[in-house]
Structure formats: structure tokens, C-alpha cells
Amino acid sequence: ADAEHGKTALVVVHEDGVPVIPLGVNMPFFKHDMPEIRHVVVVLAGSNAASRDLERLQTACMVEDGCECGPFRLSLPSNRHPHAAIGFLLMQHDRMELMPLLEDLRICGEQSYRNFQATLQEALMCVALASQKEKGKTVQQFREAVKFMKGRDEQEQMEEVEEKPDA
């Protein structure tokens, strides 16, 4: 990762980790100037893994494999089946959803990301439970909010460019 000017992240697949929810979004939810994670080391922790042994393995990976980010604990739909868990992670990577998720975890931390997930799930539940008549209005309000946020982000970026002194 050093040769590519990036970092190596340690991912621990664990039943108590942050749930990986495929949303079909292949970009980070939170603002990143430039993605830093370039490589990922994965540890599959079974439900019988002793916490002390897992901590030693994580420490060894962080030191010996040069992992600079993490450990990021992820919970997958297939935690109990190692082949399925690896397959799920590879599919997330192929969909270009894994690295943005890891970048968000790097920026926010596990608890903040869990809070974000809960809020997002509540918003999606409101849309799903809305009556057909309300659903259109709810989706339209959501679209308007997204446009507003995009416009605000673009305005902030323009202001940052204007504030930088000429080189």
C-alpha cells in the first residue's frame, strides 16, 4: 500500500461487527478528500473465537502485515460460513461498495457509522410504510433534500477553492 500512497486496513468478520448492508451505492456517504485505503487484510472470526486470541491475532496483523487502519469489525449475512462470508465480501468489492464502506468507517468510527445506519434504515422504513398516496410525496421530499445537500456540498467545494491562495 505504501508504494500506492495508501493504507492497509484490517477487516475482522465478526458477528458483533457493523452490519454490511448492500445498498447499491458505490461511493462514500461521508466527504473524503481522497480515499486512503488501498489494501485489505481479512480475518474471519468464528463465533467460538476467544476474545483474547482474536485480540492477539488482530495485534499481529496490525504489526506484521502493516495494517494502519482498523480493525474494522464487520458483520455479514453469512458470518457462520467462511466460504460464503469471503464470497460476500468479494461481491461487495466487485460492486465497488466495500472500499467506500471502509473509508466511511475510517472517517466516522464504528459507533457513528452504526448511528448513521440506524437513521438511514428508519428513513427507508418511513418510505416503505407510507401509503401509496404519501409515498410519492415522501420520495419527492427526499429527492429535494438530496439536491439541496449536493448543492450545499458543491458550494462548499467552490468556497474552498476560492479560499486557497494561488500557487
Short mmCIF file of N, CA and C in Angstrom, two decimals:
data_model
loop_
_atom_site.label_atom_id
_atom_site.label_comp_id
_atom_site.label_asym_id
_atom_site.label_seq_id
_atom_site.Cartn_x
_atom_site.Cartn_y
_atom_site.Cartn_z
N ALA A 1 0.83 -1.19 0.00
CA ALA A 1 0.00 0.00 0.00
C ALA A 1 0.86 1.25 0.00
N ASP A 2 2.06 1.19 0.63
CA ASP A 2 2.93 2.35 0.67
C ASP A 2 3.32 2.79 -0.74
N ALA A 3 3.61 1.82 -1.62
CA ALA A 3 4.00 2.14 -2.98
C ALA A 3 2.87 2.83 -3.73
N GLU A 4 1.64 2.57 -3.33
CA GLU A 4 0.49 3.19 -3.97
C GLU A 4 -0.01 4.40 -3.19
N HIS A 5 0.78 4.85 -2.22
CA HIS A 5 0.42 6.01 -1.39
C HIS A 5 -0.93 5.82 -0.72
N GLY A 6 -1.11 4.65 -0.14
CA GLY A 6 -2.36 4.37 0.56
C GLY A 6 -2.09 3.58 1.81
N LYS A 7 -3.16 3.18 2.46
CA LYS A 7 -3.06 2.44 3.71
C LYS A 7 -3.64 1.04 3.56
N THR A 8 -3.22 0.17 4.44
CA THR A 8 -3.76 -1.18 4.52
C THR A 8 -4.71 -1.23 5.71
N ALA A 9 -5.88 -1.81 5.50
CA ALA A 9 -6.89 -1.89 6.56
C ALA A 9 -7.08 -3.33 6.99
N LEU A 10 -7.32 -3.53 8.26
CA LEU A 10 -7.65 -4.84 8.80
C LEU A 10 -9.16 -4.92 8.97
N VAL A 11 -9.77 -5.93 8.34
CA VAL A 11 -11.20 -6.19 8.46
C VAL A 11 -11.37 -7.50 9.21
N VAL A 12 -12.14 -7.47 10.28
CA VAL A 12 -12.44 -8.67 11.05
C VAL A 12 -13.92 -8.98 10.87
N VAL A 13 -14.20 -10.11 10.24
CA VAL A 13 -15.59 -10.53 10.08
C VAL A 13 -16.01 -11.15 11.40
N HIS A 14 -16.98 -10.51 12.05
CA HIS A 14 -17.36 -10.91 13.40
C HIS A 14 -18.86 -10.66 13.57
N GLU A 15 -19.54 -11.54 14.26
CA GLU A 15 -20.99 -11.41 14.40
C GLU A 15 -21.42 -10.14 15.14
N ASP A 16 -20.53 -9.54 15.93
CA ASP A 16 -20.86 -8.31 16.65
C ASP A 16 -20.41 -7.05 15.92
N GLY A 17 -19.95 -7.22 14.68
CA GLY A 17 -19.46 -6.07 13.93
C GLY A 17 -20.56 -5.22 13.33
N VAL A 18 -20.15 -4.21 12.60
CA VAL A 18 -21.09 -3.32 11.90
C VAL A 18 -21.73 -4.12 10.76
N PRO A 19 -23.04 -4.17 10.70
CA PRO A 19 -23.69 -4.93 9.62
C PRO A 19 -23.37 -4.33 8.26
N VAL A 20 -23.00 -5.19 7.33
CA VAL A 20 -22.76 -4.75 5.95
C VAL A 20 -24.09 -4.93 5.22
N ILE A 21 -24.66 -3.80 4.83
CA ILE A 21 -25.96 -3.80 4.18
C ILE A 21 -25.77 -3.33 2.75
N PRO A 22 -25.94 -4.22 1.78
CA PRO A 22 -25.77 -3.80 0.38
C PRO A 22 -26.86 -2.79 -0.01
N LEU A 23 -26.44 -1.58 -0.30
CA LEU A 23 -27.38 -0.53 -0.67
C LEU A 23 -27.28 -0.15 -2.15
N GLY A 24 -26.32 -0.74 -2.85
CA GLY A 24 -26.16 -0.40 -4.25
C GLY A 24 -25.51 0.97 -4.46
N VAL A 25 -24.84 1.47 -3.44
CA VAL A 25 -24.19 2.78 -3.53
C VAL A 25 -22.68 2.55 -3.53
N ASN A 26 -22.03 2.96 -4.63
CA ASN A 26 -20.59 2.69 -4.73
C ASN A 26 -19.74 3.94 -4.50
N MET A 27 -20.23 4.78 -3.61
CA MET A 27 -19.45 5.95 -3.21
C MET A 27 -19.66 6.16 -1.71
N PRO A 28 -18.71 6.83 -1.06
CA PRO A 28 -18.85 7.04 0.38
C PRO A 28 -20.03 7.95 0.69
N PHE A 29 -20.62 7.75 1.84
CA PHE A 29 -21.70 8.62 2.29
C PHE A 29 -21.13 9.90 2.90
N PHE A 30 -19.89 9.84 3.36
CA PHE A 30 -19.28 10.98 4.02
C PHE A 30 -18.15 11.53 3.18
N LYS A 31 -17.93 12.82 3.30
CA LYS A 31 -16.96 13.51 2.45
C LYS A 31 -15.53 13.03 2.71
N HIS A 32 -14.86 12.67 1.63
CA HIS A 32 -13.46 12.25 1.69
C HIS A 32 -12.71 13.07 0.64
N ASP A 33 -11.60 13.64 1.04
CA ASP A 33 -10.80 14.35 0.04
C ASP A 33 -10.21 13.36 -0.95
N MET A 34 -9.70 12.25 -0.43
CA MET A 34 -9.11 11.23 -1.28
C MET A 34 -9.12 9.91 -0.51
N PRO A 35 -9.60 8.85 -1.13
CA PRO A 35 -9.59 7.56 -0.42
C PRO A 35 -8.16 7.19 -0.02
N GLU A 36 -8.02 6.66 1.18
CA GLU A 36 -6.69 6.29 1.66
C GLU A 36 -6.45 4.79 1.68
N ILE A 37 -7.50 4.00 1.81
CA ILE A 37 -7.32 2.55 1.92
C ILE A 37 -7.10 1.95 0.54
N ARG A 38 -6.02 1.20 0.40
CA ARG A 38 -5.69 0.58 -0.88
C ARG A 38 -5.68 -0.95 -0.81
N HIS A 39 -5.42 -1.50 0.37
CA HIS A 39 -5.36 -2.95 0.55
C HIS A 39 -6.13 -3.34 1.80
N VAL A 40 -6.64 -4.57 1.80
CA VAL A 40 -7.44 -5.05 2.93
C VAL A 40 -6.94 -6.43 3.33
N VAL A 41 -6.72 -6.61 4.63
CA VAL A 41 -6.41 -7.93 5.21
C VAL A 41 -7.67 -8.37 5.94
N VAL A 42 -8.15 -9.58 5.64
CA VAL A 42 -9.40 -10.06 6.22
C VAL A 42 -9.12 -11.19 7.21
N VAL A 43 -9.74 -11.10 8.38
CA VAL A 43 -9.70 -12.15 9.39
C VAL A 43 -11.14 -12.61 9.61
N LEU A 44 -11.37 -13.91 9.48
CA LEU A 44 -12.69 -14.47 9.76
C LEU A 44 -12.69 -14.97 11.19
N ALA A 45 -13.48 -14.33 12.05
CA ALA A 45 -13.55 -14.72 13.45
C ALA A 45 -14.84 -15.50 13.67
N GLY A 46 -14.71 -16.77 13.93
CA GLY A 46 -15.89 -17.59 14.20
C GLY A 46 -16.52 -17.23 15.53
N SER A 47 -17.73 -17.70 15.75
CA SER A 47 -18.43 -17.36 17.00
C SER A 47 -17.75 -17.98 18.21
N ASN A 48 -16.92 -18.98 18.01
CA ASN A 48 -16.21 -19.63 19.12
C ASN A 48 -14.84 -19.00 19.39
N ALA A 49 -14.48 -17.98 18.62
CA ALA A 49 -13.16 -17.37 18.80
C ALA A 49 -13.07 -16.70 20.17
N ALA A 50 -12.05 -17.10 20.92
CA ALA A 50 -11.83 -16.49 22.23
C ALA A 50 -11.38 -15.06 22.02
N SER A 51 -11.93 -14.13 22.78
CA SER A 51 -11.63 -12.72 22.57
C SER A 51 -10.14 -12.42 22.74
N ARG A 52 -9.49 -13.11 23.67
CA ARG A 52 -8.06 -12.88 23.89
C ARG A 52 -7.25 -13.34 22.67
N ASP A 53 -7.61 -14.50 22.10
CA ASP A 53 -6.92 -14.99 20.91
C ASP A 53 -7.16 -14.07 19.72
N LEU A 54 -8.38 -13.59 19.59
CA LEU A 54 -8.72 -12.68 18.50
C LEU A 54 -7.95 -11.37 18.63
N GLU A 55 -7.85 -10.86 19.84
CA GLU A 55 -7.09 -9.62 20.06
C GLU A 55 -5.62 -9.81 19.69
N ARG A 56 -5.04 -10.96 20.05
CA ARG A 56 -3.64 -11.23 19.70
C ARG A 56 -3.47 -11.32 18.19
N LEU A 57 -4.41 -11.98 17.51
CA LEU A 57 -4.35 -12.10 16.05
C LEU A 57 -4.47 -10.72 15.39
N GLN A 58 -5.39 -9.90 15.89
CA GLN A 58 -5.56 -8.55 15.36
C GLN A 58 -4.28 -7.74 15.55
N THR A 59 -3.68 -7.83 16.72
CA THR A 59 -2.45 -7.09 17.00
C THR A 59 -1.34 -7.56 16.06
N ALA A 60 -1.23 -8.86 15.87
CA ALA A 60 -0.21 -9.39 14.96
C ALA A 60 -0.43 -8.89 13.54
N CYS A 61 -1.66 -8.86 13.10
CA CYS A 61 -1.95 -8.37 11.74
C CYS A 61 -1.62 -6.89 11.62
N MET A 62 -1.96 -6.13 12.63
CA MET A 62 -1.69 -4.70 12.59
C MET A 62 -0.18 -4.45 12.51
N VAL A 63 0.60 -5.22 13.26
CA VAL A 63 2.05 -5.01 13.31
C VAL A 63 2.74 -5.67 12.12
N GLU A 64 2.53 -6.98 11.95
CA GLU A 64 3.29 -7.72 10.94
C GLU A 64 2.82 -7.48 9.51
N ASP A 65 1.53 -7.28 9.32
CA ASP A 65 1.02 -7.03 7.96
C ASP A 65 0.99 -5.55 7.63
N GLY A 66 1.39 -4.72 8.58
CA GLY A 66 1.45 -3.29 8.34
C GLY A 66 0.09 -2.62 8.17
N CYS A 67 -0.91 -3.17 8.84
CA CYS A 67 -2.25 -2.56 8.75
C CYS A 67 -2.26 -1.25 9.54
N GLU A 68 -2.66 -0.19 8.88
CA GLU A 68 -2.66 1.12 9.51
C GLU A 68 -4.06 1.57 9.90
N CYS A 69 -5.08 0.91 9.38
CA CYS A 69 -6.47 1.27 9.66
C CYS A 69 -7.19 0.07 10.24
N GLY A 70 -8.04 0.35 11.19
CA GLY A 70 -8.82 -0.74 11.76
C GLY A 70 -8.33 -1.11 13.14
N PRO A 71 -8.72 -2.26 13.59
CA PRO A 71 -9.54 -3.25 12.87
C PRO A 71 -10.99 -2.79 12.74
N PHE A 72 -11.54 -3.00 11.55
CA PHE A 72 -12.94 -2.74 11.28
C PHE A 72 -13.70 -4.05 11.43
N ARG A 73 -14.59 -4.10 12.40
CA ARG A 73 -15.39 -5.31 12.62
C ARG A 73 -16.65 -5.22 11.77
N LEU A 74 -16.81 -6.21 10.88
CA LEU A 74 -17.97 -6.24 10.00
C LEU A 74 -18.78 -7.49 10.25
N SER A 75 -20.08 -7.33 10.28
CA SER A 75 -21.00 -8.46 10.40
C SER A 75 -21.63 -8.68 9.03
N LEU A 76 -21.54 -9.90 8.55
CA LEU A 76 -22.06 -10.24 7.23
C LEU A 76 -23.26 -11.16 7.37
N PRO A 77 -24.12 -11.20 6.35
CA PRO A 77 -25.27 -12.11 6.41
C PRO A 77 -24.84 -13.57 6.56
N SER A 78 -23.61 -13.88 6.19
CA SER A 78 -23.14 -15.26 6.18
C SER A 78 -21.94 -15.46 7.11
N ASN A 79 -21.96 -14.83 8.29
CA ASN A 79 -20.83 -14.92 9.24
C ASN A 79 -20.41 -16.35 9.56
N ARG A 80 -21.36 -17.23 9.71
CA ARG A 80 -21.06 -18.58 10.21
C ARG A 80 -20.46 -19.51 9.16
N HIS A 81 -20.49 -19.10 7.90
CA HIS A 81 -19.96 -19.95 6.83
C HIS A 81 -18.82 -19.21 6.14
N PRO A 82 -17.57 -19.62 6.42
CA PRO A 82 -16.40 -18.87 5.93
C PRO A 82 -16.39 -18.64 4.42
N HIS A 83 -16.72 -19.67 3.64
CA HIS A 83 -16.68 -19.51 2.18
C HIS A 83 -17.71 -18.49 1.72
N ALA A 84 -18.89 -18.54 2.31
CA ALA A 84 -19.95 -17.59 1.95
C ALA A 84 -19.56 -16.18 2.39
N ALA A 85 -18.92 -16.05 3.56
CA ALA A 85 -18.51 -14.74 4.05
C ALA A 85 -17.49 -14.11 3.10
N ILE A 86 -16.49 -14.90 2.70
CA ILE A 86 -15.48 -14.39 1.76
C ILE A 86 -16.14 -14.04 0.43
N GLY A 87 -17.05 -14.91 -0.03
CA GLY A 87 -17.77 -14.64 -1.28
C GLY A 87 -18.55 -13.34 -1.20
N PHE A 88 -19.21 -13.11 -0.07
CA PHE A 88 -19.99 -11.88 0.12
C PHE A 88 -19.08 -10.67 0.07
N LEU A 89 -17.94 -10.73 0.79
CA LEU A 89 -17.00 -9.60 0.77
C LEU A 89 -16.48 -9.33 -0.64
N LEU A 90 -16.15 -10.41 -1.37
CA LEU A 90 -15.65 -10.23 -2.74
C LEU A 90 -16.72 -9.63 -3.65
N MET A 91 -17.98 -10.03 -3.45
CA MET A 91 -19.06 -9.44 -4.24
C MET A 91 -19.21 -7.96 -3.90
N GLN A 92 -19.11 -7.62 -2.63
CA GLN A 92 -19.18 -6.21 -2.24
C GLN A 92 -18.05 -5.41 -2.89
N HIS A 93 -16.87 -6.03 -2.95
CA HIS A 93 -15.73 -5.36 -3.58
C HIS A 93 -15.97 -5.23 -5.09
N ASP A 94 -16.45 -6.28 -5.73
CA ASP A 94 -16.73 -6.23 -7.17
C ASP A 94 -17.77 -5.18 -7.51
N ARG A 95 -18.72 -4.97 -6.63
CA ARG A 95 -19.75 -3.94 -6.83
C ARG A 95 -19.23 -2.55 -6.49
N MET A 96 -17.97 -2.49 -6.05
CA MET A 96 -17.31 -1.25 -5.65
C MET A 96 -18.01 -0.60 -4.45
N GLU A 97 -18.53 -1.43 -3.53
CA GLU A 97 -19.20 -0.93 -2.33
C GLU A 97 -18.37 -1.13 -1.06
N LEU A 98 -17.41 -2.05 -1.09
CA LEU A 98 -16.65 -2.36 0.12
C LEU A 98 -15.71 -1.23 0.53
N MET A 99 -14.92 -0.73 -0.40
CA MET A 99 -13.93 0.29 -0.05
C MET A 99 -14.59 1.59 0.43
N PRO A 100 -15.67 2.06 -0.21
CA PRO A 100 -16.34 3.25 0.35
C PRO A 100 -16.86 3.02 1.77
N LEU A 101 -17.37 1.81 2.05
CA LEU A 101 -17.82 1.49 3.40
C LEU A 101 -16.66 1.58 4.39
N LEU A 102 -15.51 1.02 4.02
CA LEU A 102 -14.35 1.05 4.91
C LEU A 102 -13.85 2.49 5.11
N GLU A 103 -13.88 3.29 4.04
CA GLU A 103 -13.49 4.69 4.18
C GLU A 103 -14.42 5.42 5.13
N ASP A 104 -15.73 5.15 5.02
CA ASP A 104 -16.68 5.78 5.94
C ASP A 104 -16.41 5.36 7.37
N LEU A 105 -16.11 4.08 7.59
CA LEU A 105 -15.78 3.61 8.94
C LEU A 105 -14.50 4.27 9.44
N ARG A 106 -13.54 4.45 8.56
CA ARG A 106 -12.28 5.09 8.94
C ARG A 106 -12.53 6.52 9.39
N ILE A 107 -13.38 7.24 8.65
CA ILE A 107 -13.65 8.63 8.95
C ILE A 107 -14.53 8.78 10.20
N CYS A 108 -15.60 7.97 10.28
CA CYS A 108 -16.63 8.16 11.32
C CYS A 108 -16.38 7.39 12.60
N GLY A 109 -15.81 6.22 12.49
CA GLY A 109 -15.73 5.33 13.63
C GLY A 109 -16.96 4.42 13.66
N GLU A 110 -16.82 3.32 14.36
CA GLU A 110 -17.86 2.29 14.36
C GLU A 110 -19.20 2.78 14.92
N GLN A 111 -19.18 3.46 16.05
CA GLN A 111 -20.45 3.86 16.67
C GLN A 111 -21.19 4.90 15.84
N SER A 112 -20.47 5.88 15.32
CA SER A 112 -21.11 6.90 14.48
C SER A 112 -21.69 6.27 13.22
N TYR A 113 -20.97 5.31 12.65
CA TYR A 113 -21.48 4.66 11.44
C TYR A 113 -22.72 3.82 11.76
N ARG A 114 -22.73 3.15 12.91
CA ARG A 114 -23.93 2.41 13.33
C ARG A 114 -25.12 3.36 13.50
N ASN A 115 -24.88 4.53 14.09
CA ASN A 115 -25.95 5.52 14.25
C ASN A 115 -26.47 5.98 12.89
N PHE A 116 -25.55 6.22 11.96
CA PHE A 116 -25.94 6.61 10.60
C PHE A 116 -26.79 5.51 9.95
N GLN A 117 -26.35 4.25 10.08
CA GLN A 117 -27.12 3.13 9.51
C GLN A 117 -28.53 3.08 10.08
N ALA A 118 -28.64 3.26 11.39
CA ALA A 118 -29.95 3.20 12.03
C ALA A 118 -30.85 4.31 11.50
N THR A 119 -30.31 5.51 11.35
CA THR A 119 -31.08 6.64 10.83
C THR A 119 -31.51 6.38 9.39
N LEU A 120 -30.58 5.86 8.59
CA LEU A 120 -30.90 5.56 7.19
C LEU A 120 -31.98 4.48 7.09
N GLN A 121 -31.88 3.45 7.92
CA GLN A 121 -32.90 2.40 7.91
C GLN A 121 -34.26 2.94 8.34
N GLU A 122 -34.28 3.85 9.32
CA GLU A 122 -35.55 4.47 9.73
C GLU A 122 -36.15 5.27 8.59
N ALA A 123 -35.31 6.02 7.87
CA ALA A 123 -35.81 6.81 6.74
C ALA A 123 -36.39 5.90 5.66
N LEU A 124 -35.69 4.82 5.35
CA LEU A 124 -36.18 3.88 4.35
C LEU A 124 -37.47 3.20 4.81
N MET A 125 -37.56 2.93 6.10
CA MET A 125 -38.78 2.32 6.65
C MET A 125 -39.96 3.28 6.52
N CYS A 126 -39.73 4.57 6.75
CA CYS A 126 -40.81 5.57 6.59
C CYS A 126 -41.32 5.57 5.16
N VAL A 127 -40.41 5.51 4.20
CA VAL A 127 -40.82 5.48 2.79
C VAL A 127 -41.59 4.20 2.52
N ALA A 128 -41.09 3.08 3.01
CA ALA A 128 -41.73 1.78 2.75
C ALA A 128 -43.13 1.70 3.36
N LEU A 129 -43.30 2.28 4.55
CA LEU A 129 -44.58 2.17 5.24
C LEU A 129 -45.59 3.26 4.85
N ALA A 130 -45.13 4.24 4.09
CA ALA A 130 -46.04 5.30 3.67
C ALA A 130 -47.11 4.73 2.74
N SER A 131 -48.29 5.30 2.81
CA SER A 131 -49.35 4.87 1.89
C SER A 131 -48.93 5.23 0.48
N GLN A 132 -49.55 4.62 -0.49
CA GLN A 132 -49.20 4.88 -1.88
C GLN A 132 -49.30 6.37 -2.21
N LYS A 133 -50.33 7.01 -1.68
CA LYS A 133 -50.54 8.43 -1.91
C LYS A 133 -49.40 9.26 -1.29
N GLU A 134 -48.99 8.90 -0.07
CA GLU A 134 -47.93 9.62 0.63
C GLU A 134 -46.54 9.28 0.08
N LYS A 135 -46.40 8.08 -0.46
CA LYS A 135 -45.09 7.61 -0.90
C LYS A 135 -44.48 8.54 -1.94
N GLY A 136 -45.27 8.95 -2.93
CA GLY A 136 -44.76 9.84 -3.96
C GLY A 136 -44.27 11.15 -3.37
N LYS A 137 -45.04 11.70 -2.44
CA LYS A 137 -44.66 12.95 -1.80
C LYS A 137 -43.40 12.77 -0.96
N THR A 138 -43.32 11.66 -0.24
CA THR A 138 -42.15 11.38 0.59
C THR A 138 -40.89 11.23 -0.26
N VAL A 139 -41.00 10.50 -1.35
CA VAL A 139 -39.85 10.31 -2.24
C VAL A 139 -39.45 11.65 -2.85
N GLN A 140 -40.42 12.47 -3.25
CA GLN A 140 -40.11 13.79 -3.81
C GLN A 140 -39.38 14.66 -2.79
N GLN A 141 -39.83 14.65 -1.53
CA GLN A 141 -39.15 15.42 -0.49
C GLN A 141 -37.72 14.91 -0.28
N PHE A 142 -37.55 13.61 -0.36
CA PHE A 142 -36.22 13.01 -0.22
C PHE A 142 -35.32 13.50 -1.36
N ARG A 143 -35.84 13.46 -2.60
CA ARG A 143 -35.07 13.93 -3.75
C ARG A 143 -34.67 15.40 -3.58
N GLU A 144 -35.60 16.22 -3.13
CA GLU A 144 -35.31 17.64 -2.93
C GLU A 144 -34.23 17.82 -1.87
N ALA A 145 -34.28 17.03 -0.83
CA ALA A 145 -33.26 17.11 0.23
C ALA A 145 -31.89 16.71 -0.32
N VAL A 146 -31.86 15.66 -1.15
CA VAL A 146 -30.59 15.22 -1.75
C VAL A 146 -30.04 16.32 -2.65
N LYS A 147 -30.89 16.92 -3.48
CA LYS A 147 -30.44 18.01 -4.36
C LYS A 147 -29.89 19.17 -3.53
N PHE A 148 -30.58 19.49 -2.45
CA PHE A 148 -30.14 20.57 -1.57
C PHE A 148 -28.75 20.26 -1.00
N MET A 149 -28.59 19.03 -0.53
CA MET A 149 -27.31 18.63 0.07
C MET A 149 -26.20 18.65 -0.98
N LYS A 150 -26.49 18.17 -2.19
CA LYS A 150 -25.48 18.19 -3.26
C LYS A 150 -25.09 19.63 -3.57
N GLY A 151 -26.08 20.50 -3.68
CA GLY A 151 -25.80 21.91 -3.95
C GLY A 151 -24.97 22.55 -2.86
N ARG A 152 -25.28 22.20 -1.62
CA ARG A 152 -24.52 22.74 -0.49
C ARG A 152 -23.08 22.25 -0.53
N ASP A 153 -22.89 20.94 -0.82
CA ASP A 153 -21.54 20.39 -0.91
C ASP A 153 -20.75 21.05 -2.03
N GLU A 154 -21.41 21.24 -3.20
CA GLU A 154 -20.74 21.88 -4.33
C GLU A 154 -20.36 23.32 -3.98
N GLN A 155 -21.25 24.03 -3.28
CA GLN A 155 -20.96 25.40 -2.87
C GLN A 155 -19.77 25.42 -1.92
N GLU A 156 -19.72 24.49 -0.97
CA GLU A 156 -18.59 24.42 -0.03
C GLU A 156 -17.29 24.16 -0.77
N GLN A 157 -17.34 23.27 -1.76
CA GLN A 157 -16.13 22.97 -2.54
C GLN A 157 -15.66 24.20 -3.30
N MET A 158 -16.59 24.95 -3.88
CA MET A 158 -16.23 26.16 -4.61
C MET A 158 -15.62 27.18 -3.66
N GLU A 159 -16.17 27.31 -2.46
CA GLU A 159 -15.64 28.25 -1.48
C GLU A 159 -14.24 27.85 -1.04
N GLU A 160 -14.00 26.53 -0.90
CA GLU A 160 -12.67 26.05 -0.52
C GLU A 160 -11.66 26.39 -1.60
N VAL A 161 -12.03 26.24 -2.87
CA VAL A 161 -11.13 26.56 -3.97
C VAL A 161 -10.84 28.05 -3.98
N GLU A 162 -11.86 28.87 -3.74
CA GLU A 162 -11.66 30.32 -3.72
C GLU A 162 -10.76 30.77 -2.57
N GLU A 163 -10.82 30.05 -1.44
CA GLU A 163 -10.04 30.42 -0.26
C GLU A 163 -8.58 30.05 -0.39
N LYS A 164 -8.25 29.06 -1.24
CA LYS A 164 -6.86 28.63 -1.38
C LYS A 164 -6.06 29.71 -2.10
N PRO A 165 -4.88 30.04 -1.56
CA PRO A 165 -4.06 31.03 -2.25
C PRO A 165 -3.52 30.48 -3.55
N ASP A 166 -3.33 31.36 -4.54
CA ASP A 166 -2.79 30.93 -5.83
C ASP A 166 -1.36 30.45 -5.64
N ALA A 167 -1.03 29.35 -6.34
CA ALA A 167 0.31 28.79 -6.21
C ALA A 167 1.25 29.39 -7.21
#
